PDB file of C-alpha atoms in Angstrom:
ATOM      1  CA  MET A   1     -24.625  15.021   2.464  1.00 46.00           C
ATOM      2  CA  LEU A   2     -22.873  13.642  -0.616  1.00 45.00           C
ATOM      3  CA  GLY A   3     -21.487  17.103  -1.373  1.00 47.00           C
ATOM      4  CA  LEU A   4     -20.057  17.325   2.131  1.00 45.00           C
ATOM      5  CA  LEU A   5     -18.402  13.930   1.839  1.00 45.00           C
ATOM      6  CA  VAL A   6     -16.816  14.752  -1.512  1.00 45.00           C
ATOM      7  CA  SER A   7     -15.684  18.256  -0.570  1.00 44.00           C
ATOM      8  CA  GLY A   8     -14.086  16.978   2.623  1.00 48.00           C
ATOM      9  CA  CYS A   9     -11.988  14.281   0.974  1.00 54.00           C
ATOM     10  CA  ALA A  10      -8.218  14.617   1.061  1.00 60.00           C
ATOM     11  CA  THR A  11      -6.224  14.798  -2.149  1.00 74.00           C
ATOM     12  CA  ALA A  12      -3.022  13.003  -3.066  1.00 85.00           C
ATOM     13  CA  THR A  13      -0.203  14.492  -5.097  1.00 88.00           C
ATOM     14  CA  LEU A  14       1.898  12.771  -7.753  1.00 92.00           C
ATOM     15  CA  ASP A  15       5.238  14.143  -6.638  1.00 85.00           C
ATOM     16  CA  GLN A  16       8.505  13.053  -8.249  1.00 90.00           C
ATOM     17  CA  ALA A  17      11.344  12.432  -5.812  1.00 92.00           C
ATOM     18  CA  GLY A  18      13.937  11.581  -8.454  1.00 94.00           C
ATOM     19  CA  SER A  19      14.386   7.974  -7.341  1.00 95.00           C
ATOM     20  CA  LEU A  20      13.260   6.517 -10.680  1.00 97.00           C
ATOM     21  CA  ARG A  21      15.776   5.933 -13.424  1.00 96.00           C
ATOM     22  CA  SER A  22      13.402   7.610 -15.870  1.00 96.00           C
ATOM     23  CA  TYR A  23      10.021   9.350 -15.903  1.00 97.00           C
ATOM     24  CA  ASP A  24       9.781   9.290 -19.692  1.00 96.00           C
ATOM     25  CA  ASN A  25       6.785   7.822 -21.536  1.00 95.00           C
ATOM     26  CA  MET A  26       4.691   7.403 -18.410  1.00 97.00           C
ATOM     27  CA  GLU A  27       0.956   7.519 -19.115  1.00 96.00           C
ATOM     28  CA  GLN A  28      -1.876   8.625 -16.882  1.00 96.00           C
ATOM     29  CA  SER A  29      -3.800   5.605 -15.605  1.00 95.00           C
ATOM     30  CA  ASP A  30      -6.226   6.408 -12.812  1.00 94.00           C
ATOM     31  CA  GLY A  31      -8.508   4.175 -10.829  1.00 92.00           C
ATOM     32  CA  MET A  32     -11.741   5.065  -9.113  1.00 89.00           C
ATOM     33  CA  LEU A  33      -9.882   6.333  -6.040  1.00 92.00           C
ATOM     34  CA  THR A  34      -6.263   6.309  -7.180  1.00 95.00           C
ATOM     35  CA  ARG A  35      -4.219   8.648  -9.359  1.00 95.00           C
ATOM     36  CA  SER A  36      -1.233   7.207 -11.169  1.00 97.00           C
ATOM     37  CA  LYS A  37       1.216   7.502 -14.024  1.00 97.00           C
ATOM     38  CA  LEU A  38       2.917   4.350 -15.227  1.00 98.00           C
ATOM     39  CA  ARG A  39       4.810   2.512 -17.910  1.00 98.00           C
ATOM     40  CA  VAL A  40       5.514  -1.201 -18.223  1.00 98.00           C
ATOM     41  CA  SER A  41       7.470  -3.252 -20.745  1.00 98.00           C
ATOM     42  CA  LYS A  42       4.940  -6.057 -20.820  1.00 97.00           C
ATOM     43  CA  GLU A  43       6.884  -8.761 -22.664  1.00 98.00           C
ATOM     44  CA  GLU A  44      10.040  -8.297 -20.616  1.00 98.00           C
ATOM     45  CA  VAL A  45       8.170  -8.157 -17.317  1.00 98.00           C
ATOM     46  CA  LEU A  46       6.171 -11.278 -18.111  1.00 98.00           C
ATOM     47  CA  ALA A  47       9.349 -13.093 -19.114  1.00 98.00           C
ATOM     48  CA  ALA A  48      10.867 -12.520 -15.648  1.00 98.00           C
ATOM     49  CA  LYS A  49      10.663 -15.403 -13.177  1.00 98.00           C
ATOM     50  CA  THR A  50      12.440 -14.175 -10.045  1.00 98.00           C
ATOM     51  CA  ILE A  51      12.120 -10.885  -8.183  1.00 98.00           C
ATOM     52  CA  ARG A  52      13.708  -9.135  -5.215  1.00 98.00           C
ATOM     53  CA  ILE A  53      12.197  -6.376  -3.051  1.00 98.00           C
ATOM     54  CA  VAL A  54      14.369  -3.546  -1.750  1.00 97.00           C
ATOM     55  CA  PRO A  55      12.650  -2.208   1.397  1.00 97.00           C
ATOM     56  CA  THR A  56      10.513   0.885   0.882  1.00 98.00           C
ATOM     57  CA  VAL A  57      11.802   4.179   2.302  1.00 97.00           C
ATOM     58  CA  PHE A  58      10.670   7.783   2.680  1.00 96.00           C
ATOM     59  CA  SER A  59      12.373  10.152   0.252  1.00 94.00           C
ATOM     60  CA  ASP A  60      14.882  12.577   1.732  1.00 90.00           C
ATOM     61  CA  GLY A  61      12.736  15.546   0.704  1.00 81.00           C
ATOM     62  CA  THR A  62       9.524  14.264   2.287  1.00 79.00           C
ATOM     63  CA  ALA A  63       8.265  16.026   5.395  1.00 81.00           C
ATOM     64  CA  VAL A  64       7.413  13.100   7.670  1.00 82.00           C
ATOM     65  CA  PRO A  65       5.093  13.798  10.625  1.00 87.00           C
ATOM     66  CA  PHE A  66       5.678  10.306  12.065  1.00 94.00           C
ATOM     67  CA  THR A  67       7.979   8.698  14.595  1.00 94.00           C
ATOM     68  CA  ALA A  68      10.557   6.155  13.442  1.00 94.00           C
ATOM     69  CA  ALA A  69       8.269   3.322  14.605  1.00 95.00           C
ATOM     70  CA  GLN A  70       5.305   4.760  12.692  1.00 96.00           C
ATOM     71  CA  ARG A  71       7.405   5.162   9.528  1.00 96.00           C
ATOM     72  CA  ARG A  72       8.530   1.563   9.838  1.00 96.00           C
ATOM     73  CA  LEU A  73       4.937   0.307  10.045  1.00 97.00           C
ATOM     74  CA  VAL A  74       3.934   2.284   6.944  1.00 97.00           C
ATOM     75  CA  THR A  75       6.889   1.231   4.770  1.00 97.00           C
ATOM     76  CA  ASN A  76       6.572  -2.376   5.916  1.00 97.00           C
ATOM     77  CA  ALA A  77       2.865  -2.433   5.046  1.00 97.00           C
ATOM     78  CA  ALA A  78       3.832  -1.567   1.474  1.00 98.00           C
ATOM     79  CA  ASP A  79       6.575  -4.217   1.357  1.00 98.00           C
ATOM     80  CA  ARG A  80       4.393  -6.944   2.856  1.00 97.00           C
ATOM     81  CA  ALA A  81       1.638  -6.264   0.313  1.00 96.00           C
ATOM     82  CA  LEU A  82       4.198  -6.205  -2.502  1.00 97.00           C
ATOM     83  CA  CYS A  83       5.606  -9.552  -1.431  1.00 97.00           C
ATOM     84  CA  ALA A  84       2.160 -11.133  -1.148  1.00 95.00           C
ATOM     85  CA  GLY A  85       1.103  -9.854  -4.569  1.00 96.00           C
ATOM     86  CA  LEU A  86       4.333 -10.634  -6.389  1.00 97.00           C
ATOM     87  CA  SER A  87       4.297 -14.180  -5.014  1.00 96.00           C
ATOM     88  CA  GLU A  88       1.266 -14.876  -7.216  1.00 96.00           C
ATOM     89  CA  ARG A  89       3.588 -15.260 -10.223  1.00 97.00           C
ATOM     90  CA  PHE A  90       7.208 -14.600  -9.278  1.00 98.00           C
ATOM     91  CA  TYR A  91       9.653 -16.499  -7.106  1.00 98.00           C
ATOM     92  CA  VAL A  92      10.586 -13.905  -4.480  1.00 98.00           C
ATOM     93  CA  VAL A  93      14.222 -14.003  -3.339  1.00 98.00           C
ATOM     94  CA  ALA A  94      15.913 -12.232  -0.454  1.00 95.00           C
ATOM     95  CA  SER A  95      19.428 -11.252  -1.502  1.00 90.00           C
ATOM     96  CA  GLU A  96      20.140 -13.547  -4.446  1.00 94.00           C
ATOM     97  CA  PRO A  97      20.354 -12.192  -8.005  1.00 95.00           C
ATOM     98  CA  ALA A  98      16.922 -11.780  -9.594  1.00 98.00           C
ATOM     99  CA  ASP A  99      15.410 -11.068 -12.992  1.00 98.00           C
ATOM    100  CA  LEU A 100      13.784  -7.937 -11.545  1.00 98.00           C
ATOM    101  CA  THR A 101      14.456  -5.776  -8.498  1.00 98.00           C
ATOM    102  CA  VAL A 102      11.648  -3.655  -7.080  1.00 98.00           C
ATOM    103  CA  HIS A 103      12.062  -0.525  -5.000  1.00 98.00           C
ATOM    104  CA  ALA A 104       9.452   1.993  -3.805  1.00 98.00           C
ATOM    105  CA  VAL A 105       9.887   5.443  -2.284  1.00 97.00           C
ATOM    106  CA  ILE A 106       7.276   7.425  -0.357  1.00 97.00           C
ATOM    107  CA  THR A 107       7.203  10.938  -1.784  1.00 96.00           C
ATOM    108  CA  HIS A 108       4.397  12.634   0.134  1.00 95.00           C
ATOM    109  CA  VAL A 109       2.259  11.924   3.168  1.00 95.00           C
ATOM    110  CA  VAL A 110      -0.569  13.698   4.980  1.00 94.00           C
ATOM    111  CA  PRO A 111      -1.221  12.439   8.515  1.00 94.00           C
ATOM    112  CA  THR A 112      -4.582  11.362   9.872  1.00 92.00           C
ATOM    113  CA  ASP A 113      -6.356  13.430  12.509  1.00 89.00           C
ATOM    114  CA  PRO A 114      -6.906  10.884  15.319  1.00 86.00           C
ATOM    115  CA  THR A 115      -9.526  13.067  17.008  1.00 84.00           C
ATOM    116  CA  ALA A 116     -11.694  13.182  13.881  1.00 81.00           C
ATOM    117  CA  VAL A 117     -11.482   9.392  13.567  1.00 80.00           C
ATOM    118  CA  GLY A 118     -12.462   9.053  17.226  1.00 61.00           C
ATOM    119  CA  VAL A 119     -15.542  11.215  16.674  1.00 62.00           C
ATOM    120  CA  SER A 120     -16.495   9.070  13.657  1.00 53.00           C
ATOM    121  CA  LYS A 121     -16.185   5.915  15.725  1.00 50.00           C
ATOM    122  CA  GLY A 122     -18.356   7.507  18.398  1.00 49.00           C
ATOM    123  CA  VAL A 123     -21.050   8.296  15.826  1.00 43.00           C
ATOM    124  CA  SER A 124     -20.896   4.706  14.580  1.00 45.00           C
ATOM    125  CA  VAL A 125     -21.335   3.356  18.104  1.00 41.00           C
ATOM    126  CA  ALA A 126     -24.243   5.733  18.708  1.00 39.00           C
ATOM    127  CA  LYS A 127     -25.944   4.476  15.545  1.00 35.00           C
ATOM    128  CA  THR A 128     -25.540   0.889  16.746  1.00 46.00           C
ATOM    129  CA  ILE A 129     -27.197   1.771  20.047  1.00 45.00           C
ATOM    130  CA  LEU A 130     -29.969   3.993  18.677  1.00 39.00           C
ATOM    131  CA  LEU A 131     -30.714   1.971  15.529  1.00 39.00           C
ATOM    132  CA  PRO A 132     -29.830  -1.626  16.369  1.00 50.00           C
ATOM    133  CA  GLY A 133     -30.218  -4.019  13.480  1.00 50.00           C
ATOM    134  CA  VAL A 134     -30.618  -1.275  10.876  1.00 44.00           C
ATOM    135  CA  PRO A 135     -28.050  -1.986   8.098  1.00 51.00           C
ATOM    136  CA  VAL A 136     -27.164   1.640   7.381  1.00 49.00           C
ATOM    137  CA  PRO A 137     -23.432   2.374   6.951  1.00 58.00           C
ATOM    138  CA  VAL A 138     -22.116   5.379   8.846  1.00 57.00           C
ATOM    139  CA  PRO A 139     -19.626   7.343   6.704  1.00 68.00           C
ATOM    140  CA  ARG A 140     -16.507   8.640   8.358  1.00 76.00           C
ATOM    141  CA  ILE A 141     -16.525  12.376   9.098  1.00 76.00           C
ATOM    142  CA  PRO A 142     -14.612  13.826   6.101  1.00 80.00           C
ATOM    143  CA  VAL A 143     -12.190  15.866   8.216  1.00 82.00           C
ATOM    144  CA  GLY A 144      -8.522  15.170   8.858  1.00 87.00           C
ATOM    145  CA  LEU A 145      -8.226  12.459   6.205  1.00 93.00           C
ATOM    146  CA  GLY A 146      -4.731  11.265   5.360  1.00 93.00           C
ATOM    147  CA  SER A 147      -3.104  10.599   2.005  1.00 95.00           C
ATOM    148  CA  LEU A 148      -0.027   8.865   0.626  1.00 96.00           C
ATOM    149  CA  SER A 149       2.038   9.130  -2.558  1.00 97.00           C
ATOM    150  CA  LEU A 150       4.801   6.829  -3.780  1.00 97.00           C
ATOM    151  CA  GLU A 151       6.930   6.120  -6.806  1.00 98.00           C
ATOM    152  CA  ALA A 152       8.345   2.714  -7.647  1.00 98.00           C
ATOM    153  CA  GLU A 153      10.103   0.844 -10.404  1.00 98.00           C
ATOM    154  CA  ALA A 154      11.320  -2.601 -11.377  1.00 98.00           C
ATOM    155  CA  ARG A 155      14.821  -2.877 -12.881  1.00 98.00           C
ATOM    156  CA  ASP A 156      16.605  -5.730 -14.604  1.00 98.00           C
ATOM    157  CA  PRO A 157      20.091  -6.948 -13.553  1.00 97.00           C
ATOM    158  CA  ALA A 158      21.669  -4.294 -15.806  1.00 97.00           C
ATOM    159  CA  GLY A 159      19.772  -1.568 -13.980  1.00 97.00           C
ATOM    160  CA  GLN A 160      17.401  -0.838 -16.851  1.00 97.00           C
ATOM    161  CA  GLN A 161      13.877   0.194 -15.920  1.00 98.00           C
ATOM    162  CA  LYS A 162      11.235  -2.321 -17.021  1.00 98.00           C
ATOM    163  CA  ALA A 163       8.252  -0.901 -15.158  1.00 98.00           C
ATOM    164  CA  ALA A 164       7.546   2.267 -13.208  1.00 98.00           C
ATOM    165  CA  MET A 165       4.642   3.878 -11.384  1.00 98.00           C
ATOM    166  CA  VAL A 166       3.948   7.181  -9.663  1.00 98.00           C
ATOM    167  CA  TRP A 167       0.988   6.551  -7.351  1.00 98.00           C
ATOM    168  CA  GLY A 168      -1.191   8.696  -5.094  1.00 97.00           C
ATOM    169  CA  ARG A 169      -4.336   8.050  -3.100  1.00 96.00           C
ATOM    170  CA  ALA A 170      -6.234   9.756  -0.303  1.00 95.00           C
ATOM    171  CA  ALA A 171      -8.478   8.307   2.349  1.00 92.00           C
ATOM    172  CA  ASN A 172     -12.199   8.863   1.893  1.00 90.00           C
ATOM    173  CA  ALA A 173     -15.300   9.016   4.048  1.00 82.00           C
ATOM    174  CA  PHE A 174     -15.966   5.302   3.573  1.00 82.00           C
ATOM    175  CA  ASP A 175     -12.555   4.149   4.849  1.00 81.00           C
ATOM    176  CA  SER A 176     -12.845   2.893   8.414  1.00 79.00           C
ATOM    177  CA  GLY A 177      -9.965   4.983   9.785  1.00 83.00           C
ATOM    178  CA  ARG A 178      -7.616   4.413  12.729  1.00 87.00           C
ATOM    179  CA  MET A 179      -7.034   6.742  15.661  1.00 87.00           C
ATOM    180  CA  SER A 180      -3.369   7.466  14.941  1.00 91.00           C
ATOM    181  CA  GLU A 181      -1.424   9.858  12.734  1.00 93.00           C
ATOM    182  CA  GLU A 182      -0.173   7.041  10.492  1.00 94.00           C
ATOM    183  CA  GLY A 183      -3.530   5.249  10.314  1.00 93.00           C
ATOM    184  CA  ASP A 184      -4.511   6.188   6.749  1.00 94.00           C
ATOM    185  CA  ALA A 185      -0.954   6.009   5.411  1.00 96.00           C
ATOM    186  CA  TYR A 186      -0.662   2.470   6.800  1.00 96.00           C
ATOM    187  CA  GLY A 187      -3.748   1.277   4.941  1.00 95.00           C
ATOM    188  CA  LEU A 188      -2.916   3.161   1.759  1.00 97.00           C
ATOM    189  CA  ALA A 189       0.600   1.705   1.696  1.00 97.00           C
ATOM    190  CA  ALA A 190      -0.901  -1.778   1.496  1.00 96.00           C
ATOM    191  CA  SER A 191      -3.177  -0.623  -1.334  1.00 96.00           C
ATOM    192  CA  PHE A 192      -0.155   0.637  -3.251  1.00 98.00           C
ATOM    193  CA  GLY A 193       1.625  -2.691  -2.771  1.00 97.00           C
ATOM    194  CA  GLY A 194      -1.373  -4.474  -4.227  1.00 96.00           C
ATOM    195  CA  ASP A 195      -1.575  -2.162  -7.253  1.00 97.00           C
ATOM    196  CA  PHE A 196       2.117  -2.196  -8.141  1.00 98.00           C
ATOM    197  CA  SER A 197       2.470  -5.955  -7.702  1.00 97.00           C
ATOM    198  CA  GLN A 198      -0.600  -6.538  -9.894  1.00 96.00           C
ATOM    199  CA  MET A 199       0.968  -4.465 -12.659  1.00 98.00           C
ATOM    200  CA  LEU A 200       4.085  -6.635 -12.584  1.00 98.00           C
ATOM    201  CA  VAL A 201       2.124  -9.885 -12.381  1.00 97.00           C
ATOM    202  CA  THR A 202      -0.090  -9.028 -15.364  1.00 96.00           C
ATOM    203  CA  GLY A 203       2.113  -6.644 -17.361  1.00 97.00           C
ATOM    204  CA  VAL A 204      -0.709  -4.093 -17.682  1.00 97.00           C
ATOM    205  CA  THR A 205      -2.265  -1.312 -15.626  1.00 96.00           C
ATOM    206  CA  PRO A 206      -4.024  -2.523 -12.476  1.00 96.00           C
ATOM    207  CA  PHE A 207      -6.827   0.004 -12.980  1.00 94.00           C
ATOM    208  CA  GLY A 208      -9.979  -0.269 -15.047  1.00 87.00           C
ATOM    209  CA  GLY A 209     -10.097  -4.033 -15.502  1.00 80.00           C
ATOM    210  CA  VAL A 210     -11.982  -6.782 -13.727  1.00 78.00           C
ATOM    211  CA  PRO A 211     -10.336  -7.603 -10.363  1.00 76.00           C
ATOM    212  CA  SER A 212      -8.848 -11.084 -10.181  1.00 78.00           C
ATOM    213  CA  MET A 213      -9.414 -13.398  -7.239  1.00 82.00           C
ATOM    214  CA  PRO A 214      -6.328 -13.907  -5.043  1.00 82.00           C
ATOM    215  CA  SER A 215      -4.986 -17.422  -4.653  1.00 88.00           C
ATOM    216  CA  MET A 216      -5.709 -19.435  -1.509  1.00 89.00           C
ATOM    217  CA  GLN A 217      -2.047 -19.078  -0.573  1.00 88.00           C
ATOM    218  CA  ARG A 218      -2.261 -15.284  -0.730  1.00 87.00           C
ATOM    219  CA  LEU A 219      -5.516 -15.246   1.234  1.00 87.00           C
ATOM    220  CA  GLY A 220      -3.896 -17.395   3.877  1.00 88.00           C
ATOM    221  CA  PHE A 221      -0.943 -15.020   4.099  1.00 86.00           C
ATOM    222  CA  LEU A 222      -3.233 -11.994   4.432  1.00 83.00           C
ATOM    223  CA  LEU A 223      -5.025 -13.811   7.259  1.00 87.00           C
ATOM    224  CA  GLY A 224      -1.765 -14.180   9.158  1.00 90.00           C
ATOM    225  CA  GLY A 225      -0.445 -17.447   7.728  1.00 92.00           C
ATOM    226  CA  ALA A 226       3.016 -18.256   6.427  1.00 93.00           C
ATOM    227  CA  PRO A 227       4.084 -16.608   3.169  1.00 94.00           C
ATOM    228  CA  LYS A 228       4.658 -18.591   0.015  1.00 94.00           C
ATOM    229  CA  TYR A 229       8.376 -17.786  -0.044  1.00 96.00           C
ATOM    230  CA  PRO A 230      10.781 -17.421   2.932  1.00 96.00           C
ATOM    231  CA  ALA A 231      11.959 -14.010   1.677  1.00 97.00           C
ATOM    232  CA  CYS A 232       8.563 -12.560   2.621  1.00 96.00           C
ATOM    233  CA  GLU A 233       9.079 -13.530   6.263  1.00 95.00           C
ATOM    234  CA  ALA A 234      11.314 -10.451   6.601  1.00 96.00           C
ATOM    235  CA  PHE A 235       8.185  -8.287   6.513  1.00 96.00           C
ATOM    236  CA  GLY A 236       6.484 -10.159   9.332  1.00 95.00           C
ATOM    237  CA  ARG A 237       3.144 -11.914   9.403  1.00 93.00           C
ATOM    238  CA  ALA A 238      -0.012  -9.996   8.523  1.00 93.00           C
ATOM    239  CA  PRO A 239      -2.239  -9.184  11.537  1.00 92.00           C
ATOM    240  CA  GLY A 240      -5.010 -11.331  10.038  1.00 89.00           C
ATOM    241  CA  LEU A 241      -8.369 -11.424  11.802  1.00 89.00           C
ATOM    242  CA  VAL A 242      -6.982  -9.478  14.762  1.00 89.00           C
ATOM    243  CA  GLY A 243      -5.964  -6.734  12.356  1.00 88.00           C
ATOM    244  CA  MET A 244      -9.426  -6.683  10.777  1.00 86.00           C
ATOM    245  CA  VAL A 245     -11.034  -6.280  14.188  1.00 86.00           C
ATOM    246  CA  GLY A 246      -8.537  -3.556  15.050  1.00 84.00           C
ATOM    247  CA  ASP A 247      -9.268  -1.759  11.786  1.00 83.00           C
ATOM    248  CA  SER A 248     -12.994  -1.858  12.469  1.00 80.00           C
ATOM    249  CA  ALA A 249     -12.471  -0.571  16.014  1.00 81.00           C
ATOM    250  CA  GLY A 250     -10.089   2.142  14.809  1.00 84.00           C
ATOM    251  CA  VAL A 251      -7.155   1.265  17.065  1.00 89.00           C
ATOM    252  CA  PRO A 252      -3.609   2.334  16.052  1.00 90.00           C
ATOM    253  CA  PRO A 253      -1.827  -0.083  13.670  1.00 92.00           C
ATOM    254  CA  ASP A 254       0.867  -0.975  16.208  1.00 93.00           C
ATOM    255  CA  TRP A 255      -1.775  -2.501  18.461  1.00 93.00           C
ATOM    256  CA  THR A 256      -2.236  -5.349  16.001  1.00 94.00           C
ATOM    257  CA  ASP A 257       0.778  -5.250  13.644  1.00 94.00           C
ATOM    258  CA  LYS A 258       4.206  -6.185  15.008  1.00 91.00           C
ATOM    259  CA  GLY A 259       5.960  -4.868  11.935  1.00 92.00           C
ATOM    260  CA  PRO A 260       9.026  -6.293  10.158  1.00 93.00           C
ATOM    261  CA  VAL A 261      11.098  -9.069  11.687  1.00 86.00           C
ATOM    262  CA  ALA A 262      14.160  -6.808  11.966  1.00 69.00           C
ATOM    263  CA  ALA A 263      12.200  -4.395  14.160  1.00 57.00           C
ATOM    264  CA  LYS A 264      11.379  -7.195  16.598  1.00 53.00           C
ATOM    265  CA  VAL A 265      15.068  -7.939  17.075  1.00 42.00           C
ATOM    266  CA  GLU A 266      16.049  -4.310  17.709  1.00 43.00           C
TER     267      GLU A 266
END
């Protein structure tokens, strides 16, 4: 069973789209599930006080199997997670000058197979009916798993790179999964935002250390509350408990996430 789960897992590439000012001196720094290459000028990053987020985009060379609305949900999930994480130490500004400017680009994406997720949800429901009260997790069928790769950097006002990361991660059999093509990419985008923001907050790799507890403010934001800084309002409120229920049920992200504020006005 374990062999089947491992062999069926998707893989994520570490493509370079050319959006970074430099790829020099980047070191491999992988997590348990994530592959990455990164570099960070710790002293200069920790000296920064203000930060601005340029909205995430798909690279021109990326084959995107999503609609415009699906792409918007995925890129916004990354930006919302970035803003929540960066707010732990930085003052996040909207358009004002900042000590650092962050920009991420999606370089590769593999869509989710909604049918495979639906079958997994059906197996989970069957287990609940046939074995009620038995606390045995039901792994997701390791078929049609999605993946996501990004590259991102933080630049100073002179345009010099102070931190950079090439990041890739694939869904696995223990991710809940959503019945939509962008389901895995949506969740993975938020994971990227958490990893990259942690690197800038701490000045070191986000992988391999002891995870830090998020502040009450950040927890509140993730549960659908107001962000710490007004600039983060541009990325909309997190779905909160409704989103968690939707994730567990496997419904498409747009059922629970309204996306960025700009999209609501369009």
